[in-house]
CSV table of C-alpha atoms in Angstrom, one decimal:
chain,number,residue,atom,x,y,z
A,220,MET,CA,-63.6,-12.7,-41.7
A,221,THR,CA,-65.7,-14.5,-43.8
A,222,LYS,CA,-68.1,-12.0,-45.0
A,223,LYS,CA,-67.5,-9.6,-48.2
A,224,ILE,CA,-68.8,-6.1,-46.9
A,225,GLY,CA,-69.7,-3.8,-50.0
A,226,PHE,CA,-70.4,0.2,-48.6
A,227,ILE,CA,-72.1,2.9,-50.4
A,228,GLY,CA,-71.8,6.6,-49.7
A,229,LEU,CA,-68.7,7.5,-48.3
A,230,GLY,CA,-69.7,11.3,-46.7
A,231,ILE,CA,-69.1,12.9,-43.3
A,232,MET,CA,-70.3,9.2,-41.2
A,233,GLY,CA,-69.4,6.6,-44.4
A,234,LYS,CA,-66.0,7.1,-45.0
A,235,PRO,CA,-64.8,6.7,-40.8
A,236,MET,CA,-67.3,3.4,-40.9
A,237,ALA,CA,-66.2,1.9,-43.8
A,238,LEU,CA,-62.4,2.4,-42.8
A,239,ASN,CA,-63.1,0.4,-39.2
A,240,LEU,CA,-64.4,-2.2,-40.9
A,241,LEU,CA,-61.1,-2.1,-42.9
A,242,SER,CA,-59.5,-2.2,-39.3
A,243,LYS,CA,-61.1,-5.1,-38.3
A,244,GLY,CA,-60.2,-7.2,-41.2
A,245,TYR,CA,-63.2,-7.4,-43.1
A,246,GLU,CA,-63.0,-7.4,-47.1
A,247,VAL,CA,-64.6,-4.2,-48.1
A,248,MET,CA,-65.6,-2.9,-51.5
A,249,VAL,CA,-66.5,0.6,-51.9
A,250,ASN,CA,-68.6,3.0,-54.0
A,251,ASP,CA,-69.2,6.9,-53.8
A,252,LEU,CA,-69.3,10.1,-56.2
A,253,ASN,CA,-66.6,11.5,-54.6
A,254,LYS,CA,-63.5,10.0,-55.9
A,255,GLU,CA,-61.1,11.4,-53.3
A,256,ALA,CA,-63.1,9.6,-50.5
A,257,VAL,CA,-62.9,6.3,-52.7
A,258,GLN,CA,-59.2,6.6,-53.2
A,259,THR,CA,-58.7,7.0,-49.1
A,260,LEU,CA,-60.6,3.8,-48.7
A,261,ILE,CA,-58.5,2.1,-51.5
A,262,ASP,CA,-55.6,3.2,-49.8
A,263,ALA,CA,-56.8,1.6,-46.4
A,264,GLY,CA,-57.1,-1.9,-48.0
A,265,ALA,CA,-60.4,-1.3,-49.7
A,266,THR,CA,-61.4,-2.2,-53.4
A,267,ALA,CA,-63.7,0.0,-55.7
A,268,GLY,CA,-66.9,-1.4,-57.1
A,269,ASP,CA,-68.1,1.0,-60.2
A,270,SER,CA,-71.9,0.9,-59.5
A,271,ALA,CA,-74.2,-0.1,-57.5
A,272,LYS,CA,-74.9,-3.2,-58.8
A,273,VAL,CA,-71.3,-4.3,-58.9
A,274,ILE,CA,-71.4,-4.0,-55.1
A,275,GLY,CA,-74.5,-6.2,-55.0
A,276,GLU,CA,-72.4,-8.9,-57.3
A,277,ASN,CA,-69.5,-8.9,-55.3
A,278,SER,CA,-71.1,-8.6,-51.3
A,279,ASP,CA,-72.5,-10.8,-48.7
A,280,VAL,CA,-73.7,-7.5,-46.8
A,281,ILE,CA,-74.4,-4.0,-48.8
A,282,ILE,CA,-74.0,-1.0,-46.6
A,283,THR,CA,-75.7,2.2,-47.5
A,284,MET,CA,-75.0,5.4,-46.3
A,285,LEU,CA,-77.0,7.8,-47.9
A,286,PRO,CA,-77.8,11.7,-47.7
A,287,ALA,CA,-82.0,10.7,-48.2
A,288,SER,CA,-84.4,8.4,-48.9
A,289,HIS,CA,-84.5,8.9,-52.9
A,290,HIS,CA,-80.6,8.4,-52.8
A,291,VAL,CA,-81.2,5.1,-51.0
A,292,GLN,CA,-84.5,4.4,-53.5
A,293,GLN,CA,-82.3,4.7,-56.4
A,294,VAL,CA,-78.9,3.0,-55.4
A,295,VAL,CA,-81.1,-0.1,-54.2
A,296,LEU,CA,-83.8,-0.6,-56.4
A,297,GLY,CA,-82.6,1.7,-59.9
A,298,GLU,CA,-81.1,0.4,-63.1
A,299,ASN,CA,-77.5,-1.0,-62.0
A,300,GLY,CA,-78.6,-0.8,-58.3
A,301,VAL,CA,-77.9,-3.1,-55.5
A,302,LEU,CA,-80.9,-5.4,-56.2
A,303,SER,CA,-80.2,-6.0,-60.0
A,304,GLY,CA,-77.0,-7.4,-58.8
A,305,ALA,CA,-77.7,-9.1,-55.1
A,306,LYS,CA,-77.0,-12.6,-54.5
A,307,LYS,CA,-80.1,-14.4,-52.9
A,308,GLY,CA,-79.5,-14.7,-49.0
A,309,SER,CA,-77.6,-11.5,-48.9
A,310,ILE,CA,-78.3,-8.5,-46.6
A,311,ILE,CA,-78.7,-4.9,-47.0
A,312,ILE,CA,-78.0,-2.6,-44.1
A,313,ASP,CA,-79.6,0.8,-44.8
A,314,MET,CA,-77.7,2.9,-42.0
A,315,SER,CA,-78.7,6.3,-43.4
A,316,SER,CA,-81.5,8.0,-42.3
A,317,ILE,CA,-84.7,7.7,-44.2
A,318,THR,CA,-88.7,7.8,-43.7
A,319,PRO,CA,-89.8,4.4,-41.9
A,320,VAL,CA,-92.6,4.2,-45.0
A,321,VAL,CA,-89.5,4.4,-47.9
A,322,SER,CA,-87.8,1.7,-45.3
A,323,LYS,CA,-90.4,-0.7,-45.3
A,324,GLU,CA,-91.3,0.2,-49.1
A,325,ILE,CA,-87.5,-1.1,-50.0
A,326,ALA,CA,-87.3,-4.2,-47.7
A,327,GLN,CA,-90.7,-6.0,-48.9
A,328,ILE,CA,-89.3,-5.6,-52.5
A,329,ALA,CA,-85.9,-7.1,-52.0
A,330,GLU,CA,-87.5,-9.7,-49.5
A,331,LYS,CA,-89.3,-10.7,-53.2
A,332,GLN,CA,-85.9,-11.2,-54.5
A,333,GLY,CA,-84.6,-13.3,-52.0
A,334,VAL,CA,-82.4,-10.4,-50.3
A,335,GLU,CA,-83.0,-9.5,-46.5
A,336,MET,CA,-82.7,-6.0,-45.5
A,337,LEU,CA,-82.2,-3.7,-41.9
A,338,ASP,CA,-82.6,-0.5,-41.1
A,339,ALA,CA,-80.0,0.4,-39.2
A,340,PRO,CA,-79.4,4.5,-38.6
A,341,VAL,CA,-76.7,5.6,-36.1
A,342,SER,CA,-76.7,8.4,-33.8
A,343,GLY,CA,-73.5,10.2,-32.6
A,344,GLY,CA,-72.0,12.2,-35.3
A,345,GLU,CA,-68.6,12.2,-36.7
A,346,PRO,CA,-66.5,11.9,-33.9
A,347,LYS,CA,-68.3,8.8,-32.7
A,348,ALA,CA,-67.9,7.5,-36.6
A,349,ILE,CA,-64.6,8.0,-36.3
A,350,ASP,CA,-63.4,6.1,-33.0
A,351,GLY,CA,-66.4,3.2,-34.2
A,352,THR,CA,-68.7,3.7,-30.7
A,353,LEU,CA,-71.6,4.6,-32.7
A,354,ALA,CA,-75.3,3.9,-31.2
A,355,ILE,CA,-77.0,2.0,-33.8
A,356,MET,CA,-81.0,1.3,-33.9
A,357,VAL,CA,-81.7,-1.8,-36.0
A,358,GLY,CA,-85.3,-2.5,-37.6
A,359,GLY,CA,-85.8,-6.1,-39.0
A,360,LYS,CA,-85.8,-9.9,-38.7
A,361,GLU,CA,-84.0,-11.1,-35.4
A,362,GLU,CA,-82.7,-13.7,-37.0
A,363,VAL,CA,-81.0,-11.4,-39.9
A,364,PHE,CA,-79.8,-8.9,-37.0
A,365,GLU,CA,-78.2,-11.9,-35.4
A,366,GLN,CA,-76.2,-12.9,-39.0
A,367,VAL,CA,-74.4,-9.3,-39.3
A,368,LYS,CA,-74.5,-8.1,-35.6
A,369,ASP,CA,-70.6,-8.4,-35.8
A,370,VAL,CA,-70.7,-5.8,-38.7
A,371,LEU,CA,-72.9,-3.5,-36.8
A,372,TYR,CA,-70.6,-3.7,-33.9
A,373,ALA,CA,-67.8,-2.9,-36.1
A,374,VAL,CA,-68.8,0.2,-36.1
A,375,GLY,CA,-70.7,0.8,-33.0
A,376,ALA,CA,-70.6,0.5,-29.4
A,377,GLU,CA,-74.7,0.1,-28.5
A,378,VAL,CA,-76.3,-1.8,-31.4
A,379,THR,CA,-80.3,-2.6,-30.4
A,380,LEU,CA,-82.6,-4.0,-32.3
A,381,VAL,CA,-85.9,-2.1,-31.5
A,382,GLY,CA,-88.4,-3.8,-33.7
A,383,GLY,CA,-89.3,-4.7,-37.4
A,384,ASN,CA,-88.4,-3.2,-40.7
A,385,GLY,CA,-88.9,0.9,-40.1
A,386,SER,CA,-88.1,0.5,-36.4
A,387,GLY,CA,-84.7,1.6,-36.8
A,388,ALA,CA,-85.6,4.4,-38.9
A,389,THR,CA,-88.6,5.5,-36.6
A,390,ALA,CA,-86.3,5.7,-33.7
A,391,LYS,CA,-83.8,7.3,-35.7
A,392,LEU,CA,-86.2,10.4,-36.2
A,393,ALA,CA,-87.2,10.5,-32.3
A,394,ASN,CA,-83.4,10.5,-32.0
A,395,GLN,CA,-83.3,13.5,-34.2
A,396,VAL,CA,-86.2,15.4,-32.2
A,397,ILE,CA,-84.2,15.3,-29.0
A,398,VAL,CA,-81.0,15.9,-30.2
A,399,ASN,CA,-81.8,19.0,-32.1
A,400,LEU,CA,-84.5,20.8,-29.9
A,401,ASN,CA,-81.6,20.0,-27.1
A,402,ILE,CA,-79.3,22.0,-29.4
A,403,ALA,CA,-82.0,24.8,-29.8
A,404,ALA,CA,-83.2,24.9,-26.0
A,405,MET,CA,-79.6,25.2,-25.2
A,406,SER,CA,-78.6,28.1,-27.9
A,407,GLU,CA,-81.4,30.2,-26.5
A,408,ALA,CA,-80.3,29.7,-23.1
A,409,LEU,CA,-76.6,30.5,-24.4
A,410,VAL,CA,-77.9,33.9,-25.9
A,411,LEU,CA,-80.0,34.7,-23.2
A,412,ALA,CA,-76.9,34.8,-20.8
A,413,THR,CA,-74.4,36.3,-23.4
A,414,LYS,CA,-76.8,39.0,-23.5
A,415,ALA,CA,-77.4,39.1,-19.7
A,416,GLY,CA,-73.5,39.7,-19.7
A,417,ILE,CA,-72.1,36.8,-17.4
A,418,ASP,CA,-69.3,34.3,-18.4
A,419,VAL,CA,-71.1,31.5,-20.7
A,420,GLU,CA,-68.0,29.2,-20.1
A,421,LYS,CA,-68.2,29.7,-16.6
A,422,MET,CA,-72.5,29.2,-16.5
A,423,TYR,CA,-71.8,26.0,-18.7
A,424,GLN,CA,-69.1,24.5,-16.0
A,425,ALA,CA,-71.9,25.7,-13.3
A,426,ILE,CA,-74.6,23.5,-15.0
A,427,ARG,CA,-73.2,20.6,-16.7
A,428,GLY,CA,-73.3,18.7,-13.3
A,429,GLY,CA,-76.5,19.6,-12.4
A,430,LEU,CA,-79.7,18.2,-14.6
A,431,ALA,CA,-79.7,20.7,-17.4
A,432,GLY,CA,-76.1,18.5,-18.2
A,433,SER,CA,-76.3,16.4,-21.2
A,434,ALA,CA,-74.0,14.9,-24.0
A,435,VAL,CA,-75.6,17.5,-26.5
A,436,LEU,CA,-74.3,20.3,-23.9
A,437,ASP,CA,-71.0,18.6,-23.6
A,438,ALA,CA,-70.7,18.2,-27.4
A,439,LYS,CA,-71.6,21.5,-28.9
A,440,VAL,CA,-70.9,24.2,-26.2
A,441,PRO,CA,-67.2,24.0,-26.7
A,442,LEU,CA,-67.7,23.9,-30.2
A,443,ILE,CA,-69.9,26.9,-29.8
A,444,LEU,CA,-67.6,28.9,-27.7
A,445,ASP,CA,-64.7,28.3,-30.2
A,446,ARG,CA,-67.2,29.4,-32.8
A,447,ASN,CA,-66.2,26.0,-34.6
A,448,PHE,CA,-69.4,25.3,-37.4
A,449,VAL,CA,-67.5,22.8,-39.2
A,450,ALA,CA,-70.2,20.1,-39.5
A,451,GLY,CA,-70.5,16.7,-38.1
A,452,GLY,CA,-74.1,16.9,-38.9
A,453,ARG,CA,-75.0,19.3,-41.3
A,454,ILE,CA,-77.8,21.8,-40.8
A,455,ASP,CA,-79.4,20.8,-44.3
A,456,ILE,CA,-79.5,17.2,-43.2
A,457,ASN,CA,-81.2,17.5,-40.1
A,458,LEU,CA,-83.5,19.6,-41.9
A,459,LYS,CA,-84.2,16.7,-43.8
A,460,ASP,CA,-84.3,14.6,-41.1
A,461,ILE,CA,-87.2,16.7,-39.1
A,462,THR,CA,-89.2,17.3,-42.4
A,463,ASN,CA,-89.2,13.3,-42.2
A,464,VAL,CA,-90.3,13.8,-38.5
A,465,MET,CA,-93.0,16.2,-39.4
A,466,ASP,CA,-94.5,14.1,-42.6
A,467,THR,CA,-94.4,10.8,-40.5
A,468,ALA,CA,-96.3,11.7,-37.7
A,469,HIS,CA,-99.0,13.7,-39.3
A,470,SER,CA,-99.6,10.8,-41.2
A,471,ILE,CA,-100.0,9.0,-38.2
A,472,GLY,CA,-101.8,11.5,-36.4
A,473,VAL,CA,-99.2,13.0,-33.8
A,474,PRO,CA,-98.7,16.9,-33.8
A,475,MET,CA,-95.3,18.2,-32.9
A,476,PRO,CA,-95.7,21.7,-32.1
A,477,LEU,CA,-92.0,22.2,-30.8
A,478,SER,CA,-90.5,20.1,-34.1
A,479,SER,CA,-92.6,22.0,-36.5
A,480,GLN,CA,-90.8,25.4,-35.1
A,481,LEU,CA,-87.6,23.3,-35.3
A,482,LEU,CA,-88.1,22.8,-38.9
A,483,GLU,CA,-88.4,26.5,-39.4
A,484,ILE,CA,-85.2,27.6,-37.6
A,485,PHE,CA,-83.6,25.6,-40.1
A,486,HIS,CA,-85.3,26.7,-43.1
A,487,ALA,CA,-84.2,30.2,-41.9
A,488,LEU,CA,-80.8,29.2,-41.5
A,489,LYS,CA,-80.6,27.7,-44.9
A,490,VAL,CA,-81.9,30.8,-46.3
A,491,ASP,CA,-79.3,32.6,-44.3
A,492,GLY,CA,-76.6,30.4,-46.2
A,493,LYS,CA,-76.0,28.5,-43.3
A,494,ALA,CA,-77.1,25.0,-44.9
A,495,ALA,CA,-73.8,23.5,-44.2
A,496,ASP,CA,-73.1,24.1,-40.8
A,497,ASP,CA,-72.9,21.8,-38.4
A,498,HIS,CA,-76.5,21.8,-36.2
A,499,GLY,CA,-74.9,23.7,-33.3
A,500,GLY,CA,-75.2,26.5,-35.6
A,501,VAL,CA,-78.5,26.6,-35.1
A,502,VAL,CA,-77.3,29.3,-31.9
A,503,GLN,CA,-76.7,31.9,-35.0
A,504,TYR,CA,-80.4,31.9,-35.6
A,505,PHE,CA,-81.1,32.9,-31.8
A,506,GLU,CA,-77.9,35.4,-32.0
A,507,LYS,CA,-79.7,37.0,-34.9
A,508,LEU,CA,-82.8,37.2,-33.0
A,509,ALA,CA,-81.1,39.4,-30.2
A,510,ASN,CA,-78.2,40.8,-32.0
A,511,VAL,CA,-75.3,39.0,-29.6
A,512,GLU,CA,-72.8,36.7,-30.4
A,513,VAL,CA,-71.7,33.9,-28.0
A,514,GLY,CA,-68.0,33.5,-27.0
A,515,ARG,CA,-65.3,33.2,-24.5
A,516,VAL,CA,-64.9,36.2,-22.6
């Protein structure tokens, strides 16, 4: 592979994605505040960059996988940021989940310096990040997308150019609405079934082949039954995403009554000390209301 990849952000999603790039033969330089994560990548064959600027100086493609809009702004635009070192003709791929407005702003600033940018958030959680089968929704210029499609397919199985800059970020917001409202509806139903006294595992088997069946149902029900809320997608990260949904929707005149209720549920869970739980832990909100706990018989 001729492309040199810089990867900034080695969290739950970023670390396995960077490992997949290495396994596909790319030369990868990494940066993260978590030195243990950096060492894992070094052990796998990556090199470490001391700053975002160093990553920019030494990479053809710079991938950012960070928690929120302000982190991406700081890493790309800040002092010693990516753009302070990036070469003309290099490409930034922001795979974080941030607002379309911020994504477009960063892309415009980068373009003035001769650097292209794609917003390419992902869906699939930690399991699909590990096995390299993420769904990736991309916003940006088609000719730029074509240049780095091989990189995106090294970490994802379904890669779709949705439209111009900001389109990928917008598609991700829509994705988060569907996923998290699905989890909330599923949780409400599981609590109902539990309080009614039926075997929830058998109910799950009965409905999963019908119209109620979904990837969310199959991914989350077994974990809920095992009381496993180890985060693949943290509640506080999804709270951030739904906050972005509400801000974006209201700015363009789209009421979001279900999402607004979901946002309050996330805030309640955060106050209850569940911020670091997986978003499947939304069930705990409904359990508290009904004074019952979902589990195996």
